[in-house]
């Protein structure tokens, strides 16, 4: 595959997303917005999993922290400071994440960390659903979309599809930031920890501090994207922090491929298609969704990104750089775990 | 720079609107009149969603058999909201984007809170199928939505009053409920209705104990049952939902539930308990229901019941069937009367309307679009002589207007 | 005092679910999301056989046995078609496989048995209560305690006394080494997986009279089962047994001592345990 072809796919995807409101049904547009936020959410989770080797089952807790912070502040009329609100939500998420990480990462790892984070997120969800001023189980509805001032002109994000385009831009910024972290020095350090924590410690890396850093960043990004999500969906409920929501980034990542930076995004997109496709399959949606997942597991056991790379790789062999196509594949060849 | 970009974007959006518009007009001016039905057809809410779908389909069938709406056939477009507010909004926008202006939606309150703010902009009219939460007609009121459901004060205020009348000697009531904030209103307004009626009867006020709580979806209720049995209460209000409730009655049987309580009131499970428990149904339970054919028979109600029996063989349909039928009937009648699907025409028509449905003449209060009608209760229980193992002993109806809360559209109540 | 008996009974119910879960984790290194769904299928199969009012305790146990056998067969199929084909893939990927199997099972149950609630009553002999002093104990609670202890003892015997069990233990401890030593690993793994599924089915059948059947049944026990497996130390049957009792007691005393906030103590207890004894109750020992 040529360089041009490698660029063509992401460019087409971006163009497709940005132009969506111009030609697609508004239900599809709404779903695309939700999918963008869940894709970035999944990327933030994969910073922890794919790069650091830590699995959190409570990531939805951070997402819901961000969403609630944003929902409360927008309902209180801080819309003109929305960009600050998103940053603030990210900071709150990062702070909580840091606190949790301080305690949790010292004591547990692997499946224990997963269940510990799950239990904490459940406690948060139960607390939210009993908090009257946050709307209990029914959550906070009618979240207004903000108006952003830019010097002399202001952009009303509530009008038309403005918030959608804002969401595109904001998710793009967050994705770029995550890409930069993952491919920068910190990302390389994290990968070395994932591969062999003891060796990493031996060569002078503070393993605990780096893991804590990744955990904090992951929580912060999760909360920031939660803050972007709230005015898009215009309702937040405690279920945002539920176990089912925590499993979403996990599914997206694994279906898409954890070893590729873009894997979680591909997974999120695939899920959106499945979800939209099964909305009319009364009584059959569980079986159909389950069967599709199973088929992916059986026939593409390295995720869709892996399957795509294999397909692309087969076509361009021999590959002079050792690269197997698809832009952001990371950590090869050491990250490769299967025999593909 | 910003200005320019914005202008461009707005221009593009407007262009898209113009491109899309002819499609919308075509869709609604000829061909069938389409109603979007959004309900929960997977996950735990499917138990209710399926009944709603059945009721709505029966309504469409009946209306089309009688010649449709203003000469056009009625068509139901069903979408699964998957119990998720995002999916509800997605399918709502999908349907409204394809030109549908008429909606019926129901199961969970949060899903309605997600879609109802979108109605006005979409020029859509919605009948909310069966919700009880106060917010929908109070702080989250929107003129484009009508609640064809029984508000908590109306349904459970009336329930309390009925219990007071039937069991004026009970001095202490206990409440069993799931630890779910949305259910607290049920207990609260039951207590209000109970105490008011005792006062009206000139009796001394009964004690209503703090609710005994269990987690939602729990498997074991024996500790709670033990607490209830030792409480000395003679009346019991059960606010558990669905399978929780059946598990609870089953486990309570061993402890002698039947002998302990003179009165058992069940908030929302009506006959689904007896259908699951058969010959082991408790001796006698009073249950609230949104629709029970024999309580206030009318020709529509009879036809819907017959249609349900033809479809499923079940002669005791869930109350959602009747209410969902009526939701579609209200929309169809309004379209027939105005010849339009425009919300500006439909809203006043529905406000003034007097459609005949399963639940009698369907009337909404003009101020906040909440349904006001008779509240129905059934008493059922174990009956060894009956092949089903249980039977309905009696019914009671109370006028809802005595109990419904005052209208405060746009502002919270209480 | 009643809370104690009830906690024991609830704990045993949790153990019945956790036993298969921990066995599966031992050999496959996965938390099986589908376990709750198989529990549910076992319950539905048994309920179809025994009807809503089983005639005797033997009928109930027989129904549970058939339910267990049916689910065991299903497990064999799942192992052959799914697990075996992806066993060399990263273990996290197995999670999705079990998640997908769970979705399919729930969907299938809806299609086969419908959505209406199904209730099975305790058989004569288990529907009453016995009084011990001034304590009022439902017979069914005693039955569940007995069933839990029985399943535990059978597993203990199997794992620590029989050759096959010892083989599974060695695979749990080090699969690679077991293979190197010439043990027939695939057969043992299949056996353990089928046993795990069958245990889920048996648990579903035995607990029939306890709760109500609906396609959402799997969820109620799955999370508690997970918790017991984690606290007990993954793959450790003895640990799961003790942890299940602890969880049952914690939840039961939560209901009595802190009735305003049911279900909270289990999570707080979980978090405490994970922080204090992250390797499980019997840290360092595997069984």
mmCIF file of N, CA and C in Angstrom, chain A residues 41 44-45 47-48 56 58-66 89-98 100 178 211-227:
data_model
loop_
_atom_site.group_PDB
_atom_site.id
_atom_site.type_symbol
_atom_site.label_atom_id
_atom_site.label_comp_id
_atom_site.label_asym_id
_atom_site.label_seq_id
_atom_site.Cartn_x
_atom_site.Cartn_y
_atom_site.Cartn_z
ATOM 1 N N UNK A 41 -13.308 8.034 24.691
ATOM 2 C CA UNK A 41 -13.357 7.378 26.004
ATOM 3 C C UNK A 41 -12.581 6.053 25.944
ATOM 4 N N UNK A 44 -8.900 6.610 25.844
ATOM 5 C CA UNK A 44 -8.350 6.949 27.155
ATOM 6 C C UNK A 44 -8.190 5.685 27.995
ATOM 7 N N UNK A 45 -9.114 4.759 27.837
ATOM 8 C CA UNK A 45 -8.998 3.497 28.578
ATOM 9 C C UNK A 45 -7.810 2.687 28.067
ATOM 10 N N UNK A 47 -5.105 3.758 26.856
ATOM 11 C CA UNK A 47 -3.828 4.307 27.302
ATOM 12 C C UNK A 47 -3.365 3.497 28.509
ATOM 13 N N UNK A 48 -4.330 3.089 29.320
ATOM 14 C CA UNK A 48 -4.048 2.305 30.516
ATOM 15 C C UNK A 48 -3.788 0.844 30.152
ATOM 16 N N UNK A 56 -8.735 -1.472 33.912
ATOM 17 C CA UNK A 56 -9.683 -0.902 34.860
ATOM 18 C C UNK A 56 -11.092 -1.265 34.419
ATOM 19 N N UNK A 58 -13.614 0.174 36.009
ATOM 20 C CA UNK A 58 -14.432 1.234 36.573
ATOM 21 C C UNK A 58 -14.280 2.544 35.817
ATOM 22 N N UNK A 59 -13.799 2.471 34.576
ATOM 23 C CA UNK A 59 -13.522 3.699 33.838
ATOM 24 C C UNK A 59 -14.767 4.556 33.670
ATOM 25 N N UNK A 60 -15.932 3.921 33.607
ATOM 26 C CA UNK A 60 -17.158 4.690 33.430
ATOM 27 C C UNK A 60 -17.388 5.634 34.605
ATOM 28 N N UNK A 61 -16.817 5.295 35.760
ATOM 29 C CA UNK A 61 -16.934 6.183 36.906
ATOM 30 C C UNK A 61 -16.354 7.553 36.593
ATOM 31 N N UNK A 62 -15.200 7.600 35.946
ATOM 32 C CA UNK A 62 -14.567 8.888 35.613
ATOM 33 C C UNK A 62 -15.385 9.616 34.546
ATOM 34 N N UNK A 63 -15.866 8.850 33.576
ATOM 35 C CA UNK A 63 -16.720 9.443 32.543
ATOM 36 C C UNK A 63 -17.919 10.121 33.201
ATOM 37 N N UNK A 64 -18.539 9.435 34.155
ATOM 38 C CA UNK A 64 -19.743 10.021 34.751
ATOM 39 C C UNK A 64 -19.386 11.200 35.655
ATOM 40 N N UNK A 65 -18.208 11.178 36.278
ATOM 41 C CA UNK A 65 -17.784 12.352 37.063
ATOM 42 C C UNK A 65 -17.724 13.575 36.134
ATOM 43 N N UNK A 66 -17.057 13.417 34.998
ATOM 44 C CA UNK A 66 -16.963 14.526 34.057
ATOM 45 C C UNK A 66 -18.316 14.978 33.559
ATOM 46 N N UNK A 89 -13.527 19.672 34.447
ATOM 47 C CA UNK A 89 -14.016 18.300 34.595
ATOM 48 C C UNK A 89 -12.861 17.320 34.452
ATOM 49 N N UNK A 90 -11.993 17.588 33.453
ATOM 50 C CA UNK A 90 -10.835 16.730 33.261
ATOM 51 C C UNK A 90 -9.945 16.722 34.496
ATOM 52 N N UNK A 91 -9.767 17.921 35.099
ATOM 53 C CA UNK A 91 -8.914 18.005 36.283
ATOM 54 C C UNK A 91 -9.536 17.269 37.463
ATOM 55 N N UNK A 92 -10.853 17.449 37.630
ATOM 56 C CA UNK A 92 -11.525 16.734 38.723
ATOM 57 C C UNK A 92 -11.360 15.226 38.518
ATOM 58 N N UNK A 93 -11.608 14.769 37.274
ATOM 59 C CA UNK A 93 -11.444 13.345 36.980
ATOM 60 C C UNK A 93 -10.029 12.885 37.267
ATOM 61 N N UNK A 94 -9.057 13.701 36.853
ATOM 62 C CA UNK A 94 -7.664 13.325 37.071
ATOM 63 C C UNK A 94 -7.349 13.270 38.559
ATOM 64 N N UNK A 95 -7.891 14.239 39.313
ATOM 65 C CA UNK A 95 -7.620 14.269 40.750
ATOM 66 C C UNK A 95 -8.181 13.023 41.430
ATOM 67 N N UNK A 96 -9.448 12.702 41.114
ATOM 68 C CA UNK A 96 -10.061 11.511 41.711
ATOM 69 C C UNK A 96 -9.270 10.270 41.295
ATOM 70 N N UNK A 97 -8.920 10.258 40.024
ATOM 71 C CA UNK A 97 -8.182 9.136 39.479
ATOM 72 C C UNK A 97 -6.841 8.971 40.199
ATOM 73 N N UNK A 98 -6.191 10.104 40.454
ATOM 74 C CA UNK A 98 -4.906 10.070 41.144
ATOM 75 C C UNK A 98 -5.069 9.488 42.545
ATOM 76 N N UNK A 100 -7.485 7.521 43.662
ATOM 77 C CA UNK A 100 -7.780 6.088 43.570
ATOM 78 C C UNK A 100 -6.496 5.328 43.241
ATOM 79 N N UNK A 178 -3.919 12.507 23.039
ATOM 80 C CA UNK A 178 -3.655 11.121 23.426
ATOM 81 C C UNK A 178 -2.600 10.492 22.513
ATOM 82 N N UNK A 211 2.953 4.292 36.238
ATOM 83 C CA UNK A 211 1.610 3.689 36.203
ATOM 84 C C UNK A 211 0.581 4.663 36.748
ATOM 85 N N UNK A 212 0.951 5.306 37.877
ATOM 86 C CA UNK A 212 0.041 6.280 38.484
ATOM 87 C C UNK A 212 -0.226 7.417 37.500
ATOM 88 N N UNK A 213 0.817 7.831 36.798
ATOM 89 C CA UNK A 213 0.648 8.888 35.808
ATOM 90 C C UNK A 213 -0.324 8.475 34.719
ATOM 91 N N UNK A 214 -0.171 7.263 34.221
ATOM 92 C CA UNK A 214 -1.066 6.784 33.175
ATOM 93 C C UNK A 214 -2.487 6.668 33.686
ATOM 94 N N UNK A 215 -2.637 6.183 34.919
ATOM 95 C CA UNK A 215 -3.969 6.035 35.519
ATOM 96 C C UNK A 215 -4.634 7.404 35.647
ATOM 97 N N UNK A 216 -3.857 8.393 36.108
ATOM 98 C CA UNK A 216 -4.377 9.755 36.272
ATOM 99 C C UNK A 216 -4.781 10.348 34.919
ATOM 100 N N UNK A 217 -3.904 10.197 33.937
ATOM 101 C CA UNK A 217 -4.207 10.733 32.602
ATOM 102 C C UNK A 217 -5.463 10.080 32.037
ATOM 103 N N UNK A 218 -5.533 8.768 32.178
ATOM 104 C CA UNK A 218 -6.684 8.041 31.653
ATOM 105 C C UNK A 218 -7.970 8.551 32.290
ATOM 106 N N UNK A 219 -7.961 8.720 33.622
ATOM 107 C CA UNK A 219 -9.141 9.227 34.318
ATOM 108 C C UNK A 219 -9.470 10.641 33.881
ATOM 109 N N UNK A 220 -8.432 11.465 33.706
ATOM 110 C CA UNK A 220 -8.644 12.855 33.305
ATOM 111 C C UNK A 220 -9.264 12.953 31.924
ATOM 112 N N UNK A 221 -8.724 12.202 30.982
ATOM 113 C CA UNK A 221 -9.294 12.221 29.625
ATOM 114 C C UNK A 221 -10.714 11.642 29.619
ATOM 115 N N UNK A 222 -10.909 10.585 30.390
ATOM 116 C CA UNK A 222 -12.254 9.999 30.490
ATOM 117 C C UNK A 222 -13.258 11.030 30.971
ATOM 118 N N UNK A 223 -12.875 11.790 32.003
ATOM 119 C CA UNK A 223 -13.785 12.796 32.545
ATOM 120 C C UNK A 223 -13.994 13.935 31.554
ATOM 121 N N UNK A 224 -12.934 14.337 30.853
ATOM 122 C CA UNK A 224 -13.068 15.444 29.901
ATOM 123 C C UNK A 224 -14.038 15.068 28.780
ATOM 124 N N UNK A 225 -13.931 13.853 28.296
ATOM 125 C CA UNK A 225 -14.823 13.457 27.216
ATOM 126 C C UNK A 225 -16.242 13.282 27.752
ATOM 127 N N UNK A 226 -16.349 12.899 29.038
ATOM 128 C CA UNK A 226 -17.664 12.851 29.676
ATOM 129 C C UNK A 226 -18.296 14.234 29.703
ATOM 130 N N UNK A 227 -17.457 15.254 29.972
ATOM 131 C CA UNK A 227 -17.945 16.627 30.010
ATOM 132 C C UNK A 227 -18.430 17.082 28.634
#
